[in-house]
Short mmCIF file of C-alpha atoms and ligand atoms in Angstrom, two decimals:
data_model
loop_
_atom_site.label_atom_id
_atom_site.label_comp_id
_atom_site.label_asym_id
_atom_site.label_seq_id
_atom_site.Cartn_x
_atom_site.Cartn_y
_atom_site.Cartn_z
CA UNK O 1 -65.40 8.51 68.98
CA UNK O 2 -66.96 9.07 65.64
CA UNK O 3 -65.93 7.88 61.94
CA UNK O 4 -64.92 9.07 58.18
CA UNK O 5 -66.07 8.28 55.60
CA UNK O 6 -63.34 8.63 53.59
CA UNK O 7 -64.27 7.42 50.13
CA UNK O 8 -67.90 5.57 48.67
CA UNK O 9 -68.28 3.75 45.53
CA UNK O 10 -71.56 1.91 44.11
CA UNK O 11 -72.58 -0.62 41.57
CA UNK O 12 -76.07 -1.19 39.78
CA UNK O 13 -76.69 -3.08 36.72
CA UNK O 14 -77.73 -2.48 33.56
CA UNK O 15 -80.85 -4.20 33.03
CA UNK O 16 -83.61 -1.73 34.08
CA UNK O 17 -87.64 -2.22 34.97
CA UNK O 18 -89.83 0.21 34.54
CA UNK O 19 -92.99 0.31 35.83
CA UNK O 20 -95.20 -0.91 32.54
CA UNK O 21 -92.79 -3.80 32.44
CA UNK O 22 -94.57 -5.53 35.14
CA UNK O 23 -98.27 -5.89 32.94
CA UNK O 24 -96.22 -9.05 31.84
CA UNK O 25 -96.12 -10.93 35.45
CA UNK O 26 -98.79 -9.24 36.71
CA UNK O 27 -102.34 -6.99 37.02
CA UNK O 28 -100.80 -3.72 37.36
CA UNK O 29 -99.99 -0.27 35.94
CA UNK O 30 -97.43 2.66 35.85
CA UNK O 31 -99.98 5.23 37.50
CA UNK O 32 -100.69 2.78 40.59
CA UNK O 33 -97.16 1.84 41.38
CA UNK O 34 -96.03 5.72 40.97
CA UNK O 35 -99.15 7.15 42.69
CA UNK O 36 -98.76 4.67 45.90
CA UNK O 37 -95.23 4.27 45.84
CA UNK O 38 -93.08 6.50 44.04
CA UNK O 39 -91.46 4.03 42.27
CA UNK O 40 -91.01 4.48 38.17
CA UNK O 41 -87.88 2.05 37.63
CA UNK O 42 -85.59 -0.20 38.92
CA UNK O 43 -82.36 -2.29 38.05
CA UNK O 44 -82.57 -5.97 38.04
CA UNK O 45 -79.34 -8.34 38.46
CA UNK O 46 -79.92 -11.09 35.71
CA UNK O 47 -76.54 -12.79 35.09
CA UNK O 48 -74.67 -11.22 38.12
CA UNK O 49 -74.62 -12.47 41.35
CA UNK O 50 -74.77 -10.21 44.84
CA UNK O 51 -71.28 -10.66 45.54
CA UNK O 52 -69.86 -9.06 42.06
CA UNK O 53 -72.37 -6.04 42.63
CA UNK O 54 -70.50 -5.58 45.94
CA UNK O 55 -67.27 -6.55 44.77
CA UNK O 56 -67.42 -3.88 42.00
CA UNK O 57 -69.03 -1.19 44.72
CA UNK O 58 -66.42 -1.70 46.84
CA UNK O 59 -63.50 -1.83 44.06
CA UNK O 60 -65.09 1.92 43.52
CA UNK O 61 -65.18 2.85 47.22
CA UNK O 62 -61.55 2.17 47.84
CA UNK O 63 -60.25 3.78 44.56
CA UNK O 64 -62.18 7.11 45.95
CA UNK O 65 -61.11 6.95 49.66
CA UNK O 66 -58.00 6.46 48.30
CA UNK O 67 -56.64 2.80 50.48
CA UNK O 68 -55.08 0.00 49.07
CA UNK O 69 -57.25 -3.67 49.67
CA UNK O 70 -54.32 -4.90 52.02
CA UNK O 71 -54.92 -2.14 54.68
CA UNK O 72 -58.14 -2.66 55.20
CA UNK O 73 -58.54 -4.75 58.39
CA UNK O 74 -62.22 -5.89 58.30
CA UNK O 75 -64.87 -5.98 55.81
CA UNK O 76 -68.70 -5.97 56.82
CA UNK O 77 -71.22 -6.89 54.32
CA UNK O 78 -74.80 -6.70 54.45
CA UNK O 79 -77.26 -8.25 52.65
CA UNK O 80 -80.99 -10.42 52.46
CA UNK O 81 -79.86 -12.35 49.24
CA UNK O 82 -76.28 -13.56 49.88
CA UNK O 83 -75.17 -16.39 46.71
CA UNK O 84 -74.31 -18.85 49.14
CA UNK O 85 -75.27 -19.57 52.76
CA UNK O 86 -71.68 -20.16 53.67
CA UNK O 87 -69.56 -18.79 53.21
CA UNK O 88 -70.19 -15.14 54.03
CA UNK O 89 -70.06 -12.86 51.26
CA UNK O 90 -67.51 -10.76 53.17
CA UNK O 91 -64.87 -13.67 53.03
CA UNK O 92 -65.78 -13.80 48.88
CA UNK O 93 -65.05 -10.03 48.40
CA UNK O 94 -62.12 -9.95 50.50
CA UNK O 95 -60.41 -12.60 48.22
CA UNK O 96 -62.03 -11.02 44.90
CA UNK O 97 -60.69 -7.62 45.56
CA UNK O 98 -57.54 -9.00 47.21
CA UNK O 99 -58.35 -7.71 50.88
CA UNK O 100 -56.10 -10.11 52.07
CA UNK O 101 -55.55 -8.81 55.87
CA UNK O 102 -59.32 -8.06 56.67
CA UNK O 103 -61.23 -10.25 58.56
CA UNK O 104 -64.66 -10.48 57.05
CA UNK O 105 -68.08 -11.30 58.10
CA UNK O 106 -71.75 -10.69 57.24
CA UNK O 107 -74.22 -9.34 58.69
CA UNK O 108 -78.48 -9.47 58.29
CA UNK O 109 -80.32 -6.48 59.74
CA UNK O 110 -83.04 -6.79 56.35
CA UNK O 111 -83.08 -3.19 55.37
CA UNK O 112 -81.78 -1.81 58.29
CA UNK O 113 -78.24 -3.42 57.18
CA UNK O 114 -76.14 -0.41 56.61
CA UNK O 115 -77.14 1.02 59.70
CA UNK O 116 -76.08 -1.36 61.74
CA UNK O 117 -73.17 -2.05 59.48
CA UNK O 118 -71.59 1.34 59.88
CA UNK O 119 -72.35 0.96 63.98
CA UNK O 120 -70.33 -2.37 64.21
CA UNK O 121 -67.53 -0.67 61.87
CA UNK O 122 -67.22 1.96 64.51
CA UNK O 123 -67.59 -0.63 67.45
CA UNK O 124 -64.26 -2.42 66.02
CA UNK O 125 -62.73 1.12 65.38
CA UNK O 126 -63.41 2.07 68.89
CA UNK O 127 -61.59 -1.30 70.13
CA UNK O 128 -58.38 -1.63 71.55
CA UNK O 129 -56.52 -3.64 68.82
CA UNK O 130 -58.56 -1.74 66.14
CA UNK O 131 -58.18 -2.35 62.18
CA UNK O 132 -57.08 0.60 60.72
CA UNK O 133 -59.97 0.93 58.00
CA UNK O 134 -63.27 -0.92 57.94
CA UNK O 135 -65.35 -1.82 54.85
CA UNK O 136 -68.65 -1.44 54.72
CA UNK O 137 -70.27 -3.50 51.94
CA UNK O 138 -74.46 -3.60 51.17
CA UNK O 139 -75.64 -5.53 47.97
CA UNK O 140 -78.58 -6.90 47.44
CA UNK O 141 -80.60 -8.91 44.66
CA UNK O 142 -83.56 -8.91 45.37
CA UNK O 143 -85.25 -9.70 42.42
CA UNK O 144 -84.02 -13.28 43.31
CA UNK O 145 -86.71 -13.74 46.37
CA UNK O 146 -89.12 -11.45 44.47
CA UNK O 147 -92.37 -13.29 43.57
CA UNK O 148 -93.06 -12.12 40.24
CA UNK O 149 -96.74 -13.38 40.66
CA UNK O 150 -97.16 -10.94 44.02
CA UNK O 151 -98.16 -7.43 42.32
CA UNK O 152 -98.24 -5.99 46.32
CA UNK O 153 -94.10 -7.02 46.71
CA UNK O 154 -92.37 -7.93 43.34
CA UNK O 155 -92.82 -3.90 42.27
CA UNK O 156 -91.08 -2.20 44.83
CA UNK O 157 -87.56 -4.16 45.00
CA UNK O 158 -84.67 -3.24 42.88
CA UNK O 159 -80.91 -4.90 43.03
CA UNK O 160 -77.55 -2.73 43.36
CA UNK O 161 -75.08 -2.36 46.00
CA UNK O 162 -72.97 0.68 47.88
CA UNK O 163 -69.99 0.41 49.93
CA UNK O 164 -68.01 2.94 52.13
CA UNK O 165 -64.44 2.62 53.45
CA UNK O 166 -63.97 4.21 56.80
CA UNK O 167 -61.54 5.20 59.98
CA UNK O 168 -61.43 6.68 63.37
CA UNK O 169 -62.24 10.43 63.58
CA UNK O 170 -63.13 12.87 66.46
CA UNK O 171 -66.21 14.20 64.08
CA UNK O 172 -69.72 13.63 66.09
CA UNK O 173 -71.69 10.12 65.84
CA UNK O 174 -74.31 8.91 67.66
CA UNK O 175 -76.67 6.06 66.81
CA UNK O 176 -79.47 3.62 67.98
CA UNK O 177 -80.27 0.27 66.56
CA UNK O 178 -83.85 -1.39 67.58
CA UNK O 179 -85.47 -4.48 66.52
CA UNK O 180 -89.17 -6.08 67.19
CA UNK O 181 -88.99 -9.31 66.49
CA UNK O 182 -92.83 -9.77 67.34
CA UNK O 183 -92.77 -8.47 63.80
CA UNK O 184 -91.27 -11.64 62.06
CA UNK O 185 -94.31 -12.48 60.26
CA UNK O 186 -94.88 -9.55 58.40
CA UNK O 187 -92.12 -9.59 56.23
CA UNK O 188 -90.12 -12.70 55.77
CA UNK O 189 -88.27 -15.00 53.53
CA UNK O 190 -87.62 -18.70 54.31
CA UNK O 191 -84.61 -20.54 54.06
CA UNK O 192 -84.23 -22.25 50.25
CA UNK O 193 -84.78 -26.01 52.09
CA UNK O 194 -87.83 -27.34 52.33
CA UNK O 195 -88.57 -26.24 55.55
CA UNK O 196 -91.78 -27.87 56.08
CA UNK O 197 -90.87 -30.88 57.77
CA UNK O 198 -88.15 -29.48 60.12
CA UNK O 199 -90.24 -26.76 61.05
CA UNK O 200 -91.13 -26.29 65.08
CA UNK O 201 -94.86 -26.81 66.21
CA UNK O 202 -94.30 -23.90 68.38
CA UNK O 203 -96.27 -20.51 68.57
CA UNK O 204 -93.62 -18.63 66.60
CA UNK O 205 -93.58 -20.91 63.40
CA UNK O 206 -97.75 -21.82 63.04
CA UNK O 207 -97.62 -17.60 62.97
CA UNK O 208 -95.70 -17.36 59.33
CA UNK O 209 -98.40 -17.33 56.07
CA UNK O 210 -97.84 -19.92 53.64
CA UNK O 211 -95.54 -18.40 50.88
CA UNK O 212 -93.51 -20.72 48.31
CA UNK O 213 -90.29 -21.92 49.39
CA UNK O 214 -87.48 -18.87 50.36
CA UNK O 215 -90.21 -16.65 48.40
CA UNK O 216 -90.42 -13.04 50.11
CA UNK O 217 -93.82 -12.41 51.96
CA UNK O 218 -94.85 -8.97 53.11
CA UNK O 219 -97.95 -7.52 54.69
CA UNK O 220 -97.32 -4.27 53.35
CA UNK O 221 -99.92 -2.31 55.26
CA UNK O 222 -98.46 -3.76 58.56
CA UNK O 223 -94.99 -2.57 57.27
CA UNK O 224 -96.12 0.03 56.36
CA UNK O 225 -97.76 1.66 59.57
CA UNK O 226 -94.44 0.52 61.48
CA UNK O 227 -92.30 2.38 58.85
CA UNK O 228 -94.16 5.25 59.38
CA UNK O 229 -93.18 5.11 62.94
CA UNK O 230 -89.75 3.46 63.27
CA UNK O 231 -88.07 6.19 61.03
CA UNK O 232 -88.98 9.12 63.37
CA UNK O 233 -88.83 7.14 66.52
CA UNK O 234 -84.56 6.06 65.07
CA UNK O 235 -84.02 9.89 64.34
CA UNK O 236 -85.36 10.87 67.53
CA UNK O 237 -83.85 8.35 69.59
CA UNK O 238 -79.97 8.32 68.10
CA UNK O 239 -80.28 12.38 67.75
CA UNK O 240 -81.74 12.33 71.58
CA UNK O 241 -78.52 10.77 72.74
CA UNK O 242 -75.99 13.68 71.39
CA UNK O 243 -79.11 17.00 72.05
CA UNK O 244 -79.45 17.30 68.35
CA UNK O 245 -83.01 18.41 66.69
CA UNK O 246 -83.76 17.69 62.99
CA UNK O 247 -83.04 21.53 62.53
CA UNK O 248 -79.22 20.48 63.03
CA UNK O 249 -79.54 18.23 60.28
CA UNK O 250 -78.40 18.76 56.69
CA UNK O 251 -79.24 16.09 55.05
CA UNK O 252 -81.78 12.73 55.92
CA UNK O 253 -80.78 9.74 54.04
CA UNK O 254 -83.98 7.84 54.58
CA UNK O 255 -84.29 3.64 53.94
CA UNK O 256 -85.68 3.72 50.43
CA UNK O 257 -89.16 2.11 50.38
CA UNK O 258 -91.83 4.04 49.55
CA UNK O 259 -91.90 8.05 48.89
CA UNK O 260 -95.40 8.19 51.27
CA UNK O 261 -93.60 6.47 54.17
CA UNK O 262 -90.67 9.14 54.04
CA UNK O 263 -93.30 12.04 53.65
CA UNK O 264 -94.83 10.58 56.59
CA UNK O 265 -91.77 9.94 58.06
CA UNK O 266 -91.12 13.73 57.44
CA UNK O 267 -93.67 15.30 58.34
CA UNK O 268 -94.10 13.44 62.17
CA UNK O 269 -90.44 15.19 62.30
CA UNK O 270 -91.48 18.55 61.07
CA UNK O 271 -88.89 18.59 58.58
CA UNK O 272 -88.59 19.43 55.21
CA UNK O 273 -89.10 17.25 52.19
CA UNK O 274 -85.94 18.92 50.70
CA UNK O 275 -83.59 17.50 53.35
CA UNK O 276 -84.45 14.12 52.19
CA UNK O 277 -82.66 12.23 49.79
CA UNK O 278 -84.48 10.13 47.40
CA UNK O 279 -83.36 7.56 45.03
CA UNK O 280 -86.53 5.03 45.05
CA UNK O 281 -87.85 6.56 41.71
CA UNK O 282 -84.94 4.70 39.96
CA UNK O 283 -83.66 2.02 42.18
CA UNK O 284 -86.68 1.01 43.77
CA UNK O 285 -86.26 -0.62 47.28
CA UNK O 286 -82.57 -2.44 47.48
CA UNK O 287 -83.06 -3.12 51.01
CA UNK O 288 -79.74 -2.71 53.11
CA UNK O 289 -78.18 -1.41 49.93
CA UNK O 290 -81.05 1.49 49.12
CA UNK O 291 -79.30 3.99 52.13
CA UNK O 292 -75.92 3.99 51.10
CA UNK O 293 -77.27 4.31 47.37
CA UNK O 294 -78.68 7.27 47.68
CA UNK O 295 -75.69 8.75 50.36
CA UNK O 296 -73.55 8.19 47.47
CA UNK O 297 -75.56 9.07 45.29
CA UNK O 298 -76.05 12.86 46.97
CA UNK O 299 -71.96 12.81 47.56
CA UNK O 300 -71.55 12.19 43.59
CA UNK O 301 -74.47 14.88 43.06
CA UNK O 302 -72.27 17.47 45.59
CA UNK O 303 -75.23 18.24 47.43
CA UNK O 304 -73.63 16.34 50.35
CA UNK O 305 -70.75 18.61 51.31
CA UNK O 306 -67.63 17.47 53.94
CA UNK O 307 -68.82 19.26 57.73
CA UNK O 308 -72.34 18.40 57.01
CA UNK O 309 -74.46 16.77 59.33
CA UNK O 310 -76.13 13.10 58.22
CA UNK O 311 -78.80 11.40 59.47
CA UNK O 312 -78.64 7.58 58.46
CA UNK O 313 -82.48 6.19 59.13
CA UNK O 314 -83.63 2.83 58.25
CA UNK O 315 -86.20 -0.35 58.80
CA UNK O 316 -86.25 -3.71 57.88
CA UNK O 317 -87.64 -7.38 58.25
CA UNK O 318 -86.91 -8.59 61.66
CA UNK O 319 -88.86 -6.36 62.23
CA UNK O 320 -85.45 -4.40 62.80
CA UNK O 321 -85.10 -0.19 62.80
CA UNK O 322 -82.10 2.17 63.48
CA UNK O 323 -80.29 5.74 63.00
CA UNK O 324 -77.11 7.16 62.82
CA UNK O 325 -76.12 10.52 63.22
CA UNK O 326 -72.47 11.84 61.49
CA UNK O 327 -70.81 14.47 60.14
CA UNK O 328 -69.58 13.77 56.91
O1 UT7 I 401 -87.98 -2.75 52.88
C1 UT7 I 401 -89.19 -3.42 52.99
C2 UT7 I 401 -90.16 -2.54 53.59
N1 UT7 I 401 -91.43 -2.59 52.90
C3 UT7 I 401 -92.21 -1.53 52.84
O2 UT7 I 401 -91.87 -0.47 53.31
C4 UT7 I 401 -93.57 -1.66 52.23
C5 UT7 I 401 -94.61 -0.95 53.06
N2 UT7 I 401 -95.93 -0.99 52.42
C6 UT7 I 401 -96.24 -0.27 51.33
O3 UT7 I 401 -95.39 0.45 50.79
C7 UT7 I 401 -97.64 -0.31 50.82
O4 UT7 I 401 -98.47 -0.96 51.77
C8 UT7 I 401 -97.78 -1.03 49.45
C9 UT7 I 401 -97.11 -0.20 48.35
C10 UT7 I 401 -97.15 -2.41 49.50
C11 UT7 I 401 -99.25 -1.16 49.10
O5 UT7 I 401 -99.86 0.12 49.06
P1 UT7 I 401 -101.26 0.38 49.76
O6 UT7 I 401 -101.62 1.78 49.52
O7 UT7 I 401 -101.16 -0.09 51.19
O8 UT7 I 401 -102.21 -0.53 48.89
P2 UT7 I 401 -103.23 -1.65 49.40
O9 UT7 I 401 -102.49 -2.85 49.86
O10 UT7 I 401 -104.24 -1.02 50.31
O11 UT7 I 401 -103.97 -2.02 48.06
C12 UT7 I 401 -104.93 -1.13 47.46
C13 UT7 I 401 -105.48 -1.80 46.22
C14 UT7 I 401 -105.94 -3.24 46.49
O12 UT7 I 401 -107.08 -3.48 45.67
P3 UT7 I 401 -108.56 -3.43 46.33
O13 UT7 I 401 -108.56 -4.46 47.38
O14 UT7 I 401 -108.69 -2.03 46.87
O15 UT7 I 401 -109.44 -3.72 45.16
C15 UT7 I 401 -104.79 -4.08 45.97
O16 UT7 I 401 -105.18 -5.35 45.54
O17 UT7 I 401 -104.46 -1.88 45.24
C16 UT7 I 401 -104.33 -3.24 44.79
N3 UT7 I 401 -102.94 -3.47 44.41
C17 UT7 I 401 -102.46 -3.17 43.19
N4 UT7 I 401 -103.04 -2.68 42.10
C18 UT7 I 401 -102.26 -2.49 41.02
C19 UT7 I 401 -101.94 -3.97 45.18
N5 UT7 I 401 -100.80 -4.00 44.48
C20 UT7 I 401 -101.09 -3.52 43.24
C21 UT7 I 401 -100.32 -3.30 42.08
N6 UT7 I 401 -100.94 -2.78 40.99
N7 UT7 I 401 -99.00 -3.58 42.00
#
């Protein structure tokens, strides 16, 4: 059983960040964050907090597909930088936008969030006592565990969110969701308590770098060599399941982190640069927003047609990786 995506809507603010804007936090320039990244701008929340960004993304998603917020039976959202800890920013939405049949829960997968997002949705579709629709709801601001004093992390992250209504459909789906938590330390944000004293002696917890309280930390080269890897190794692996080759593909819709990772990416799958979506040059990285971004973003565009093929690819903290294959 496979989904549709029957309708997408997305939300980004106003403020924007361009690259030259950082010489006030810290060393750095336009050239180096282009030349190693990609990256010339970005959209930063201020005022608005993760849940409105998703609220509004997925007042926009249901107008498109069309569905009234009472028949939607369960809403998924995904995110690093939820408001509160409890309760779930699913359960916030689905009062906001007036979902008022939907049962609602979040879900953390760091980057990888839509991914496994739109997997669960068609986990519950598959079910026996299945919800009619599923929402699918990523927003993200980062720029509120963004040290502005790190010039290696605070430069790539952006804020925005994307959201997708779906059903039940015969179309083709296949997907595979990995995760290697041995890669914790690489790319982490704490909890906002002061974690210090409650913290295990234990071999997993002396492993983390110090970073300031629920500050993001990243080894980017570390990331950056498993990126390079989990992206081909997701395509291959949820493609594998269904005998599909990149040359059945249409159109890759590739996590959003840095433009050399995706050529890399690319080129390990011997496919073309002009099957890949990009959006990082003006979003930046939105984590488990960026993918559905930039699918929406090609829908609204036209180049993503209905009957094409989609590859979904994406990594994360955790450290956590995954693909999905559809037809739109
Ligand atoms: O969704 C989360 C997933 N995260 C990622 O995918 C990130 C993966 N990693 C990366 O994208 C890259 O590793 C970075 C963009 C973070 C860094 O690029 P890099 O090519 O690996 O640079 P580097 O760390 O090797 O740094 C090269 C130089 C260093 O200076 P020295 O030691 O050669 O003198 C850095 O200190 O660039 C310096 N540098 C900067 N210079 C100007 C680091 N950040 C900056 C900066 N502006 N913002």
């Amino acid at each position: 059983m496979g989904i549709n995506i029957l309708g997408m809507g997305s939300y980004v603010p106003e403020q924007t960040l361009c690259n030259d804007d950082f010489k006030k936090f810290v060393d750095t320039n336009d050239e180096w964050i282009r030349t190693r990244t990609g990256i010339v701008e970005r959209r930063m929340a201020g005022w608005e907090p993760a849940w409105y960004m998703g609220k509004t993304a997925a007042l926009a998603a249901l107008e498109k597909a069309g569905v009234k917020p009472e028949e939607i039976g369960l809403i998924i959202c995904t995110t690093v930088t939820p408001d509160f800890l409890t309760p779930s920013m699913a359960s916030i939405i689905q009062y906001e936008i007036g979902a008022e049949n939907a049962a609602a829960f979040d879900l953390n997968a760091a980057c990888s969030g839509f991914v496994y997002g739109l997997d669960t949705a068609r986990r519950f579709l598959a079910s026996d006592d299945s919800p009619k629709y599923v929402l699918v709801v990523s927003s993200e601001a980062t720029s509120r565990f963004c040290d502005f004093k790190d010039r290696q992390t605070c430069i790539l992250f952006g804020d925005g969110a994307a959201a997708a209504v779906v059903e039940k459909s015969d179309k083709i789906f296949s997907s595979f969701l990995g995760s290697d938590g041995s890669g914790a330390r690489v790319l982490f944000a704490r909890n906002l308590s002061p974690a210090k004293e409650i913290r295990l002696k234990s071999e997993f917890d002396d492993g983390f770098p110090e970073k300031d309280v629920h500050m993001l930390y990243q080894d980017g080269k570390t990331v950056y060599k498993f990126a390079t890897q989990a992206l081909p190794k997701a395509f291959e692996l949820a493609a594998g399941k269904i005998g599909m080759t990149k040359d059945d593909i249409d159109w890759f819709i590739p996590h959003q982190a840095n433009v050399r990772i995706i050529e890399t990416a690319a080129k390990k799958l011997g496919a073309h640069m002009d099957k890949f979506i990009i959006t990082l040059d003006h979003f930046g990285n939105t984590s488990s927003a960026s993918i559905p971004l930039a699918l929406n973003e090609g829908i609204e565009k036209g180049l993503v047609q209905r009957g094409q093929k989609l590859a979904l690819i994406g990594f994360g903290a955790g450290l956590t990786y995954g693909g999905i294959i559809l037809e739109y």
